[in-house]
CSV table of C-alpha atoms in Angstrom, one decimal:
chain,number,residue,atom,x,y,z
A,1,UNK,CA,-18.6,-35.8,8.0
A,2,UNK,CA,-16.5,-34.4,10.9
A,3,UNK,CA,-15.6,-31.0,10.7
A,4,UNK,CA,-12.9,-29.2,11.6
A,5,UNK,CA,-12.5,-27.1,14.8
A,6,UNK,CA,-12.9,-23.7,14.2
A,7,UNK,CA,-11.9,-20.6,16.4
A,8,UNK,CA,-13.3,-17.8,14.3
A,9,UNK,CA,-12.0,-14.6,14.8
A,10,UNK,CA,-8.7,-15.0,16.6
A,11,UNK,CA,-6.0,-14.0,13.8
A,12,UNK,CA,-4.9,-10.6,13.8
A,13,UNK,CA,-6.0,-8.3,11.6
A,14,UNK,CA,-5.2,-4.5,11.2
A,15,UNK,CA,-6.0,-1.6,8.3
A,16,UNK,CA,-3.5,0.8,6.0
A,17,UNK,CA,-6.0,3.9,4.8
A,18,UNK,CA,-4.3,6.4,2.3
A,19,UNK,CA,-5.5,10.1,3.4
A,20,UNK,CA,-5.2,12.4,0.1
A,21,UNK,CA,-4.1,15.4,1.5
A,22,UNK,CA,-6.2,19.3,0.9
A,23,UNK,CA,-5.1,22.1,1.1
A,24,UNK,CA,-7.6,25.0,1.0
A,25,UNK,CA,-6.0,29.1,0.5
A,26,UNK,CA,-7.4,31.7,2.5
A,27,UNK,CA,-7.5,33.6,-0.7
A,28,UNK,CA,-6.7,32.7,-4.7
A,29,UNK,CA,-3.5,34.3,-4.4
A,30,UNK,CA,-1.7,32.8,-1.4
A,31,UNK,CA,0.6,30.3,-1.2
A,32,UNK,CA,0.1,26.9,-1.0
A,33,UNK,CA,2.7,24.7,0.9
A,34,UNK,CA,3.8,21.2,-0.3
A,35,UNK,CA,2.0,17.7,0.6
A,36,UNK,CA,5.0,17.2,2.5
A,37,UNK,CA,5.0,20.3,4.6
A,38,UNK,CA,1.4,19.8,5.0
A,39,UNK,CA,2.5,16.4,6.6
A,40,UNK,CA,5.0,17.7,8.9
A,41,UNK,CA,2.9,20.1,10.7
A,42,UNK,CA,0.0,17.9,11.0
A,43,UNK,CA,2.5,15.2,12.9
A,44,UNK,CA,3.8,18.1,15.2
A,45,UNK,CA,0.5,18.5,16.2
A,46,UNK,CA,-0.6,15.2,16.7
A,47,UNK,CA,3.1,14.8,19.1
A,48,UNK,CA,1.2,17.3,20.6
A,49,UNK,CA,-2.0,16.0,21.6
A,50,UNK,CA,-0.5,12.4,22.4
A,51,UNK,CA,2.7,10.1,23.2
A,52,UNK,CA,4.5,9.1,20.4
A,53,UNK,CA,7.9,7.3,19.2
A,54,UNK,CA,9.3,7.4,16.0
A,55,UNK,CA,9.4,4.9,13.5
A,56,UNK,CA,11.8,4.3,10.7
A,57,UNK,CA,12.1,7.5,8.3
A,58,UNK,CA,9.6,7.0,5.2
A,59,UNK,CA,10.9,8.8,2.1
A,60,UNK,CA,13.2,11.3,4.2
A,61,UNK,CA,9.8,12.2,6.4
A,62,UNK,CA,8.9,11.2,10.0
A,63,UNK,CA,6.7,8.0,10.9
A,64,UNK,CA,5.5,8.1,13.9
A,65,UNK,CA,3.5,5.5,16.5
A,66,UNK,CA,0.6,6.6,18.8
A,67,UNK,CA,0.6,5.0,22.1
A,68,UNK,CA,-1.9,2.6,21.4
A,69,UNK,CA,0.2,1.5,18.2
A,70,UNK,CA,-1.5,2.8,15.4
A,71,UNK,CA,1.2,5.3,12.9
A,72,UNK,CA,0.8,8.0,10.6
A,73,UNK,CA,3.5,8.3,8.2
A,74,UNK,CA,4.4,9.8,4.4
A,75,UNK,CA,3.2,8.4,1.0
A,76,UNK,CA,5.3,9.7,-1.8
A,77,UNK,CA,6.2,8.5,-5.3
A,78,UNK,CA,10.2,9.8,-5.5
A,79,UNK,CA,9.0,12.0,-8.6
A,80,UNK,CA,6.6,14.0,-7.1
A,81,UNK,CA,7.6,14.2,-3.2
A,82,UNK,CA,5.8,17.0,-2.8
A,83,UNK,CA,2.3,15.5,-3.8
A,84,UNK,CA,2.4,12.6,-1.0
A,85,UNK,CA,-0.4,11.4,0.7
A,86,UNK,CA,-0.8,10.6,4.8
A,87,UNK,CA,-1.1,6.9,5.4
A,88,UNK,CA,-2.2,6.1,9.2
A,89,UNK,CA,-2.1,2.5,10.1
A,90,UNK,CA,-3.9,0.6,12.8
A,91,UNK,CA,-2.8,-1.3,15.6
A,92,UNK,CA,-2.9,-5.4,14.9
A,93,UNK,CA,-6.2,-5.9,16.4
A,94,UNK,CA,-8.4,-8.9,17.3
A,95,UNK,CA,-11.5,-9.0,14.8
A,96,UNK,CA,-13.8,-6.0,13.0
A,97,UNK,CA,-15.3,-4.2,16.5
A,98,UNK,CA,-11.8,-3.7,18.0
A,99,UNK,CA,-10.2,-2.6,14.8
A,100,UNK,CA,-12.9,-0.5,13.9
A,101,UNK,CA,-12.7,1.3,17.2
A,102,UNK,CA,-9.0,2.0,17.3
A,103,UNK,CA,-9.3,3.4,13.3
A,104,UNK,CA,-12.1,5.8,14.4
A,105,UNK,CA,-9.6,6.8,17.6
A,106,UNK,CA,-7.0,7.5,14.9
A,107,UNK,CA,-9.5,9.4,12.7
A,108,UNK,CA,-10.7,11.5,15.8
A,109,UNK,CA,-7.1,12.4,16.1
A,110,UNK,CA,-6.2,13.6,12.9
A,111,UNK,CA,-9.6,15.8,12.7
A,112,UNK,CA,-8.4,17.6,16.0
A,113,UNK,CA,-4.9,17.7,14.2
A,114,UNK,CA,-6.0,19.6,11.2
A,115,UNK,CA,-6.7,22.8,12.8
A,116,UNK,CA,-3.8,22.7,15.0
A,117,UNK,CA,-1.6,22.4,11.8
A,118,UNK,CA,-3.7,24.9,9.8
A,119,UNK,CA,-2.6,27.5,12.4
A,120,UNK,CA,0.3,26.2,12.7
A,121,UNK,CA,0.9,26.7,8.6
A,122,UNK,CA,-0.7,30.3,8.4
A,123,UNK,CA,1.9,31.3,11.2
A,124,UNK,CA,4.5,29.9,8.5
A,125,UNK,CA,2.4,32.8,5.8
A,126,UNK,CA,0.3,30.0,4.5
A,127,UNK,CA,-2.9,30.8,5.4
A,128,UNK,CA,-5.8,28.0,4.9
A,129,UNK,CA,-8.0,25.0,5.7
A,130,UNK,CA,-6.1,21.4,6.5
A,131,UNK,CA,-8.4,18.8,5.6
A,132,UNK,CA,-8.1,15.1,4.4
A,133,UNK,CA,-10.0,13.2,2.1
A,134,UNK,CA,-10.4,9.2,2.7
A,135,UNK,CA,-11.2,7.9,-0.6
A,136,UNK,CA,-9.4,5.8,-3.1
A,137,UNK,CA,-9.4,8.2,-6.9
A,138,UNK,CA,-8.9,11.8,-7.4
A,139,UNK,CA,-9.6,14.0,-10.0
A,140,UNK,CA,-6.5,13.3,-11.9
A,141,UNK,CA,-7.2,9.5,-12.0
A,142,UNK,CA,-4.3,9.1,-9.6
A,143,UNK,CA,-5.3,5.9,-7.6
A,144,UNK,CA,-4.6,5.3,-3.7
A,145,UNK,CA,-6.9,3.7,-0.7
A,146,UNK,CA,-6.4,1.3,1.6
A,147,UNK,CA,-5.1,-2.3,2.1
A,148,UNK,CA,-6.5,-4.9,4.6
A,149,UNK,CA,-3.9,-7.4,6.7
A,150,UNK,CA,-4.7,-10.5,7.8
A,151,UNK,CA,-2.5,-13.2,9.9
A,152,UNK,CA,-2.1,-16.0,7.7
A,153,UNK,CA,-0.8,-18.9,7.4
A,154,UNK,CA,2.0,-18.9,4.1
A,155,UNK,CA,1.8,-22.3,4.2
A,156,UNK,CA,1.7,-25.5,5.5
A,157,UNK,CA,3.9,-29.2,5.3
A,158,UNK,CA,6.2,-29.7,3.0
A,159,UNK,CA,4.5,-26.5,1.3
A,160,UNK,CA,6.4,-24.7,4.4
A,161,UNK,CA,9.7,-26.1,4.0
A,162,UNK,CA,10.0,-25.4,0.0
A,163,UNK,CA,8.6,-21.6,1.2
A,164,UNK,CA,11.5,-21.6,3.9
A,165,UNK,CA,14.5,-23.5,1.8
A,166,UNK,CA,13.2,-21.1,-1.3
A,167,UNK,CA,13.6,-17.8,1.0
A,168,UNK,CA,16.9,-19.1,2.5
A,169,UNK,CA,18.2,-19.6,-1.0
A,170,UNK,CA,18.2,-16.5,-1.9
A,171,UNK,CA,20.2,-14.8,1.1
A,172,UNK,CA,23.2,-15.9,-0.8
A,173,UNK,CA,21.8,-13.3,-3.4
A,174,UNK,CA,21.2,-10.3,-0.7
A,175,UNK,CA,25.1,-10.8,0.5
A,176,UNK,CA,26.0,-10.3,-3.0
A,177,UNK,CA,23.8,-7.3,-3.5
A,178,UNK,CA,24.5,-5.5,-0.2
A,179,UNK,CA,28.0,-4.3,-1.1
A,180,UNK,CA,26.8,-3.8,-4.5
A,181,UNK,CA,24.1,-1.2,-3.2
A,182,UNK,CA,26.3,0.5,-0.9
A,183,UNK,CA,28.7,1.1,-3.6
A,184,UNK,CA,26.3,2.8,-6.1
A,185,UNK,CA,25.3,4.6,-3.3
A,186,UNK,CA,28.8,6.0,-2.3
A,187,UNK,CA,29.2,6.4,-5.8
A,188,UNK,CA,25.9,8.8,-6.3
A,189,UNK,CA,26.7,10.9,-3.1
A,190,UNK,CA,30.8,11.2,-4.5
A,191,UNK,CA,28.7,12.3,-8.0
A,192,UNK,CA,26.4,14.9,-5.9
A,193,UNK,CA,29.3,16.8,-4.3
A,194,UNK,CA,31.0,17.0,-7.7
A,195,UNK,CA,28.1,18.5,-9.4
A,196,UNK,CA,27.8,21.1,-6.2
A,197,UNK,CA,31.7,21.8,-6.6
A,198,UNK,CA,30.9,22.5,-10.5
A,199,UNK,CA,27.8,24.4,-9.8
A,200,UNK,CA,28.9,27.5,-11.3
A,201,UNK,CA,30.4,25.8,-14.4
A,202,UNK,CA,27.7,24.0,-15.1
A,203,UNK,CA,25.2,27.4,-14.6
A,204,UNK,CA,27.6,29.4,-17.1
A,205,UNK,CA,27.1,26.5,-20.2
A,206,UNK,CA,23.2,26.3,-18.8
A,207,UNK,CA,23.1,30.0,-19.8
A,208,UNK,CA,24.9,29.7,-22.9
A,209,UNK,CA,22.4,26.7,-23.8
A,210,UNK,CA,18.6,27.6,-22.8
A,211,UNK,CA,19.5,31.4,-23.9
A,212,UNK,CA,20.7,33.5,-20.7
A,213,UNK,CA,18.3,31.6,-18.4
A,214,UNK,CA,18.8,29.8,-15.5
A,215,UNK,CA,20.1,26.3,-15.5
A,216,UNK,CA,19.0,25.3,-11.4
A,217,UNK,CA,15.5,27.6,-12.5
A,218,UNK,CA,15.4,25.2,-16.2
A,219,UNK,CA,15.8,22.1,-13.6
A,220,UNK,CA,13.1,23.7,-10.6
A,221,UNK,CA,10.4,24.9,-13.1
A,222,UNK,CA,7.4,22.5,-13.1
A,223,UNK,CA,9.7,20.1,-10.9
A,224,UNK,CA,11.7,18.1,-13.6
A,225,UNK,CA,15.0,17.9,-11.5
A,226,UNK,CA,12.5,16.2,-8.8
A,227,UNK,CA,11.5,13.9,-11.3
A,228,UNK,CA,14.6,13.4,-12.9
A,229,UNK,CA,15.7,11.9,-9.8
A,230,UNK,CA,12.9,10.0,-8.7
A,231,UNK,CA,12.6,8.3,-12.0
A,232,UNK,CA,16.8,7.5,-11.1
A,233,UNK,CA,15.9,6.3,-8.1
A,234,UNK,CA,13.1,3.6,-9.2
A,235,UNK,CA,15.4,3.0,-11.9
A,236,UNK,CA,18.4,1.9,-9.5
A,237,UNK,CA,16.3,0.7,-7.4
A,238,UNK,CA,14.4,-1.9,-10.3
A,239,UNK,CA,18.1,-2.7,-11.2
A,240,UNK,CA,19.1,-3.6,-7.8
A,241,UNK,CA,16.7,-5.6,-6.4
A,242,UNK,CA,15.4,-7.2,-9.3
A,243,UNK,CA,17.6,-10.3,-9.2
A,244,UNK,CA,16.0,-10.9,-5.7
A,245,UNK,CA,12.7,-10.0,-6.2
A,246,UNK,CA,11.6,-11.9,-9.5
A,247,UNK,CA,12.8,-15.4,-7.7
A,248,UNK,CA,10.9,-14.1,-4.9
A,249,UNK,CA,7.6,-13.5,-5.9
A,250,UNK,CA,7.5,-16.8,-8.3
A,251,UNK,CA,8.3,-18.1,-4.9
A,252,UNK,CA,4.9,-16.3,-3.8
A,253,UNK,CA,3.0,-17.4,-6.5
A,254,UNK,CA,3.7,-20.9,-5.8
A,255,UNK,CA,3.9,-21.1,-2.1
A,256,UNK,CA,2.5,-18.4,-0.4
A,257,UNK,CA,-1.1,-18.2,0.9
A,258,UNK,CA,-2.6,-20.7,-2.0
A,259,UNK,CA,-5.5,-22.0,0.2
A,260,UNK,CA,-7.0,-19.4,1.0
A,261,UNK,CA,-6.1,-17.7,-2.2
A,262,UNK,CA,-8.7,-20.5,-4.1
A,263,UNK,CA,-10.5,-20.7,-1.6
A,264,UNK,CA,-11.2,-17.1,-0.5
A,265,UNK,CA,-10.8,-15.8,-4.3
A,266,UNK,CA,-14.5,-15.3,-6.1
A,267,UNK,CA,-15.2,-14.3,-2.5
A,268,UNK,CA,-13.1,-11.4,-2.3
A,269,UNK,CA,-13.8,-9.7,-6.1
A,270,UNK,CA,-17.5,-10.2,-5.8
A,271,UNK,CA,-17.3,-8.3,-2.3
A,272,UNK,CA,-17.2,-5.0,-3.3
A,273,UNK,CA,-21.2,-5.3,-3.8
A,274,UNK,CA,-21.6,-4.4,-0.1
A,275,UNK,CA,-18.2,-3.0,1.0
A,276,UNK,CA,-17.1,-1.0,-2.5
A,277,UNK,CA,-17.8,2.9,-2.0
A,278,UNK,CA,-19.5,3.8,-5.4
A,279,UNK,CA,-17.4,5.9,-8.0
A,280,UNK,CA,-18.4,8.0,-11.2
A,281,UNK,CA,-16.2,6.9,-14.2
A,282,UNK,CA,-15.0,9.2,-16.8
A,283,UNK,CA,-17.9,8.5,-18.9
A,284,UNK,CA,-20.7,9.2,-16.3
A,285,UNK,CA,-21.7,5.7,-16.0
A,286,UNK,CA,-21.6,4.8,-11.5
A,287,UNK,CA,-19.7,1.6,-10.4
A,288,UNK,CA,-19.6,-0.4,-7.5
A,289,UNK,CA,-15.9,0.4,-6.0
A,290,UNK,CA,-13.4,2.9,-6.8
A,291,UNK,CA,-9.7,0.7,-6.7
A,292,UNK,CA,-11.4,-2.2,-8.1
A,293,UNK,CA,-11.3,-0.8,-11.8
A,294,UNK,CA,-7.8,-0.2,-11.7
A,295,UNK,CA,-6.6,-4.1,-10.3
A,296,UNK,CA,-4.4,-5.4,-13.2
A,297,UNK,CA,-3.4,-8.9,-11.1
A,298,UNK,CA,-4.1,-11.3,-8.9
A,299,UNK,CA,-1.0,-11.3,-7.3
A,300,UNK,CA,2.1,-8.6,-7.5
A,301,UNK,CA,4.9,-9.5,-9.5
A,302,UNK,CA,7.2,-5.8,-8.9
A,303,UNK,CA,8.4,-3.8,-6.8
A,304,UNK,CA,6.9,-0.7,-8.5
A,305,UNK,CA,3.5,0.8,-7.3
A,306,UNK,CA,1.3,0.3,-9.9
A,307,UNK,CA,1.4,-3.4,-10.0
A,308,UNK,CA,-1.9,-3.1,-8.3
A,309,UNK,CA,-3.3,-6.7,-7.5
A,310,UNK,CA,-5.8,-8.6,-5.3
A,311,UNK,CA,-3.1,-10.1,-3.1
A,312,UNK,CA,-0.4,-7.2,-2.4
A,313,UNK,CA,3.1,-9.4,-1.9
A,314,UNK,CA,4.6,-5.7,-1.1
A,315,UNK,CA,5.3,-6.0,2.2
A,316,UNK,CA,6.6,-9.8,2.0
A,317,UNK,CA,9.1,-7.9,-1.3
A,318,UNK,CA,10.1,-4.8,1.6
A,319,UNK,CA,10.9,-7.7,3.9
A,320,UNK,CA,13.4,-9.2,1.5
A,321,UNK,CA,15.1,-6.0,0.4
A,322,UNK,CA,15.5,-4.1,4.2
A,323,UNK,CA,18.3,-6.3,4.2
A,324,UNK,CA,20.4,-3.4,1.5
A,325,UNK,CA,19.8,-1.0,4.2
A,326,UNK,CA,21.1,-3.7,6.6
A,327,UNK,CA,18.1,-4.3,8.3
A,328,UNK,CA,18.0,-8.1,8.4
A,329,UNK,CA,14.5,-8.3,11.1
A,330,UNK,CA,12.0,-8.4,8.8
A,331,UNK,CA,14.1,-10.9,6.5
A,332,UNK,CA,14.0,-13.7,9.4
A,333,UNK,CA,10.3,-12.8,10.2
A,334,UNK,CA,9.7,-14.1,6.3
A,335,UNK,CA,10.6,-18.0,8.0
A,336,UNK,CA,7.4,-17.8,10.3
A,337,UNK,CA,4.5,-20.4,9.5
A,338,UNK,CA,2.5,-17.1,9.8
A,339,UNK,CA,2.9,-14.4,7.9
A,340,UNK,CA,0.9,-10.8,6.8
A,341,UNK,CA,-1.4,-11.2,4.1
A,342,UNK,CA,-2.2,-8.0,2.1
A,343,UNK,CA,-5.3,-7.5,0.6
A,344,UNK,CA,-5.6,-4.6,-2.3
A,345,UNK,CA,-8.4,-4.7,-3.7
A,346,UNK,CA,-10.7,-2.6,-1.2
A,347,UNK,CA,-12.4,0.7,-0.8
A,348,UNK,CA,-11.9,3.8,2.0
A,349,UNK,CA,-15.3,3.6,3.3
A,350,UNK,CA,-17.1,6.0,5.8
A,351,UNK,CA,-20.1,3.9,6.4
A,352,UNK,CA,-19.3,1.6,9.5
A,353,UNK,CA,-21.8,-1.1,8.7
A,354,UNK,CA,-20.2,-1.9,5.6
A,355,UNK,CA,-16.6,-2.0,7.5
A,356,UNK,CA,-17.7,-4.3,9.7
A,357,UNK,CA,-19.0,-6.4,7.2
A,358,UNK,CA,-16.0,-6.3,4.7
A,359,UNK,CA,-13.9,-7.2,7.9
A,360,UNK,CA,-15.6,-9.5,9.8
A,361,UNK,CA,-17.0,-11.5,6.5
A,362,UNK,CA,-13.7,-11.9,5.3
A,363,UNK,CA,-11.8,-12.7,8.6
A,364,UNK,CA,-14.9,-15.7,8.5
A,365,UNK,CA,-13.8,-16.6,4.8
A,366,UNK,CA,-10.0,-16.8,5.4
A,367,UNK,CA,-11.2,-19.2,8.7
A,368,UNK,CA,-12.9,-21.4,6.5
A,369,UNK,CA,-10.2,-21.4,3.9
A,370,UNK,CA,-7.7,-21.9,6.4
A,371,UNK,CA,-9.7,-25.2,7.4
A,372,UNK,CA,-10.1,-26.6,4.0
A,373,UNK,CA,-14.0,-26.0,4.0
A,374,UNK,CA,-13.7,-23.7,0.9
A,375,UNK,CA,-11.6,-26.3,-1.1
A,376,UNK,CA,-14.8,-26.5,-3.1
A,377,UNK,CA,-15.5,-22.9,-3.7
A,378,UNK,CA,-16.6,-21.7,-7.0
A,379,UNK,CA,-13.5,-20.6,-9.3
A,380,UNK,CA,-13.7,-18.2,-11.7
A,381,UNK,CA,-12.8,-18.8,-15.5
A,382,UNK,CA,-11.1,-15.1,-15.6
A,383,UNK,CA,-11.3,-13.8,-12.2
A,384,UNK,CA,-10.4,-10.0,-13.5
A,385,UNK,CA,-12.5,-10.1,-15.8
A,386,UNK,CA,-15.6,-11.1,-13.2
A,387,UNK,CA,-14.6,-8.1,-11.3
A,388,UNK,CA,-14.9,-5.7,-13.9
A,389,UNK,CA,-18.0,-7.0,-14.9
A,390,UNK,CA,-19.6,-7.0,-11.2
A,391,UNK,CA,-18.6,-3.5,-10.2
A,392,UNK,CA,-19.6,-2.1,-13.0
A,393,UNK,CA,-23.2,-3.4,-12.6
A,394,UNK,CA,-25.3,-1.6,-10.1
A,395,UNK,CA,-28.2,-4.0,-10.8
A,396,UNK,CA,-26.1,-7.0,-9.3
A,397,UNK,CA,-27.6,-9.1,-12.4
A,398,UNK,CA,-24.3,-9.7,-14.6
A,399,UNK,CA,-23.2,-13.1,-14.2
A,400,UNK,CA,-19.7,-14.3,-14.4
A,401,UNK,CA,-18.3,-17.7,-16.4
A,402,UNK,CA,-16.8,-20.5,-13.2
A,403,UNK,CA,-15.4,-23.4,-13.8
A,404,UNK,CA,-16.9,-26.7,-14.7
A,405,UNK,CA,-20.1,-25.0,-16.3
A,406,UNK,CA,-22.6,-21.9,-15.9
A,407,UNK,CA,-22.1,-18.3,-15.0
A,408,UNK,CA,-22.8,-17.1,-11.3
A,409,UNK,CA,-23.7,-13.7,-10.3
A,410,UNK,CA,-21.7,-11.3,-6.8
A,411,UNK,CA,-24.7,-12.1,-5.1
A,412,UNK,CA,-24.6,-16.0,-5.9
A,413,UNK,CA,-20.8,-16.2,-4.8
């Protein structure tokens, strides 16, 4: 048998962590700023400690890229803006030593930043400790982390040209939906300086209906005006790109990546024995990873956040939708024979061995793949349900059903 050629180790790869943001009061009484002001004064001070451009506005907040081309920017659901977390991105980087290096550059930087926005923030009169968490779960079950990209190839042959002729067929659909979007949004701002013009009108019936109080306090308290309009905004949003985005990933799911996607598949869920952080459910029982529990899919159908999956089509989605805001870049980039891959399943880890291993190991894999050595790989009967099982088994003895007979065990795979 003649194998393939193989240059291991030459695709880019790069890293998205997810930095929960604390804030800790000098004292139990003083105030505590916003996620998002938290944000803004750690960025001043990393503008001040190194050269930076900015980078397309995230959420109405700065993103910003280091010189070496890693950037930090904002992480907000619209409903709760002010609870966001800081995402810092690496540089596209040539295997797991250099990508590893610039991340712990970019971690250096945002220690040192910290303290310059701490005092920074007490100079504001709110006095405290800046610090940032890197892990994937908090104590409100809210779930964040990082993602993994890999250069890959979408597809290949006539694969390719159904990927490209599918993409190009639904252009027709974003010049349809273009002036449709930028006439919801003309109508929504025409809406918002009619309500401000009415502001007193609508205060006076506010008073007469919540009995004397405030109407704008009603809509502040506990944030429900926020999320009010957040929930609008994923609403219109849903509405509007819907009709382009449902094509578009059953366009994914039948074109995009599906090589390495069998072939690289058991591989990536039984990972997480030797690259998953370790996590205490509810219950007290310990697990193997911390994101892995909350993975509903093996590939995202939505737009929306929580469609959590192994393979994250997100950014191929943002590619197709920039074009509303009339951005069309990233919408021609989607014809390339390579394209980002997204991984989501994968833990924040501090321990630097198990980095390089998760990266490294699974830059190999997608090599393989890529060269139809893993055509054979062992396929899972129900893939989720083998990653449940596996992470939730310390002892690494649970098997899990494959196909064509048996049950294999993470360490087997």
């Amino acid at each position: 048998m003649t194998l393939p050629a193989l240059q291991p180790l030459r695709r880019l790869v790069g890293l998205e962590t997810e930095y929960a943001i604390r804030f800790t009061q000098a004292w139990a009484e003083s105030p505590r700023p916003g996620n998002d002001r938290i944000y803004d004064a750690m960025i001043s001070a990393v503008q001040a400690q190194v050269p930076t451009r900015a980078g397309r506005r995230r959420m109405g907040r700065k993103r910003v890229f280091t010189a070496n081309g890693g950037s930090l920017c904002y992480e907000s659901l619209p409903q709760a803006s002010h609870g966001g977390l800081l995402e810092g991105a690496s540089p596209e980087c040539r295997g797991p030593s250099e990508l590893l290096l610039y991340q712990q550059a970019q971690e250096a930087l945002l220690v040192r930043a910290c303290a310059d926005a701490a005092d920074a923030l007490a100079g504001e009169g709110y006095p405290g400790e800046v610090a940032l968490l890197k892990n994937g779960r908090d104590g409100f079950g809210n779930v964040y982390g990082p993602q993994e990209n890999y250069e890959v190839e979408v597809a290949r042959g006539p694969a390719l040209w159904a990927w490209r002729a599918g993409v190009a067929l639904l252009v027709p659909l974003l010049v349809v939906l273009i002036p449709i979007a930028w006439t919801m949004l003309i109508a929504v701002l025409a809406l918002a300086v009619v309500v401000a013009l009415l502001l007193p009108l609508l205060e006076a019936i506010g008073r007469g209906l919540t009995g004397g109080r405030s109407l704008m306090g009603w809509l502040v308290e506990d944030g429900r005006g926020e999320r009010a309009l957040g929930y609008l905004d994923i609403g219109t949003s849903m509405l509007l790109q819907s009709p382009v985005s449902l094509p578009f990933a059953l366009l994914t799911h039948l074109f995009a990546f599906r090589r390495v996607r069998r072939g690289a598949l058991a591989f990536l869920l039984s990972r997480p024995v030797f690259s998953g952080t370790g996590t205490v459910e509810e219950d007290g029982r310990f697990g193997l990873s911390e994101k892995g529990p909350t993975v509903r899919r093996i590939m995202r159908w939505s737009i929306l956040p929580a469609g959590r999956a192994v393979f994250d089509t997100g950014n191929l989605m943002k590619a197709l939708a920039l074009p509303v805001a009339l951005e069309f870049g990233p919408l021609w980039r989607l014809f390339r024979r390579r394209q980002r891959m997204q991984l989501g399943l994968a833990d924040a880890n501090r321990c630097q061995i198990a980095e390089y291993l998760k990266i490294g190991a699974t830059t190999l894999v997608i090599d393989l793949a890529e060269a139809g050595l893993l055509d054979d790989a062992p396929q899972l009967r129900r893939p989720l349900e083998a990653l449940r099982a596996w992470i939730a088994d310390p002892t690494l003895r649970v098997g899990a059903a494959v196909r064509g007979g048996g049950q294999m065990t993470a360490l087997e795979v």
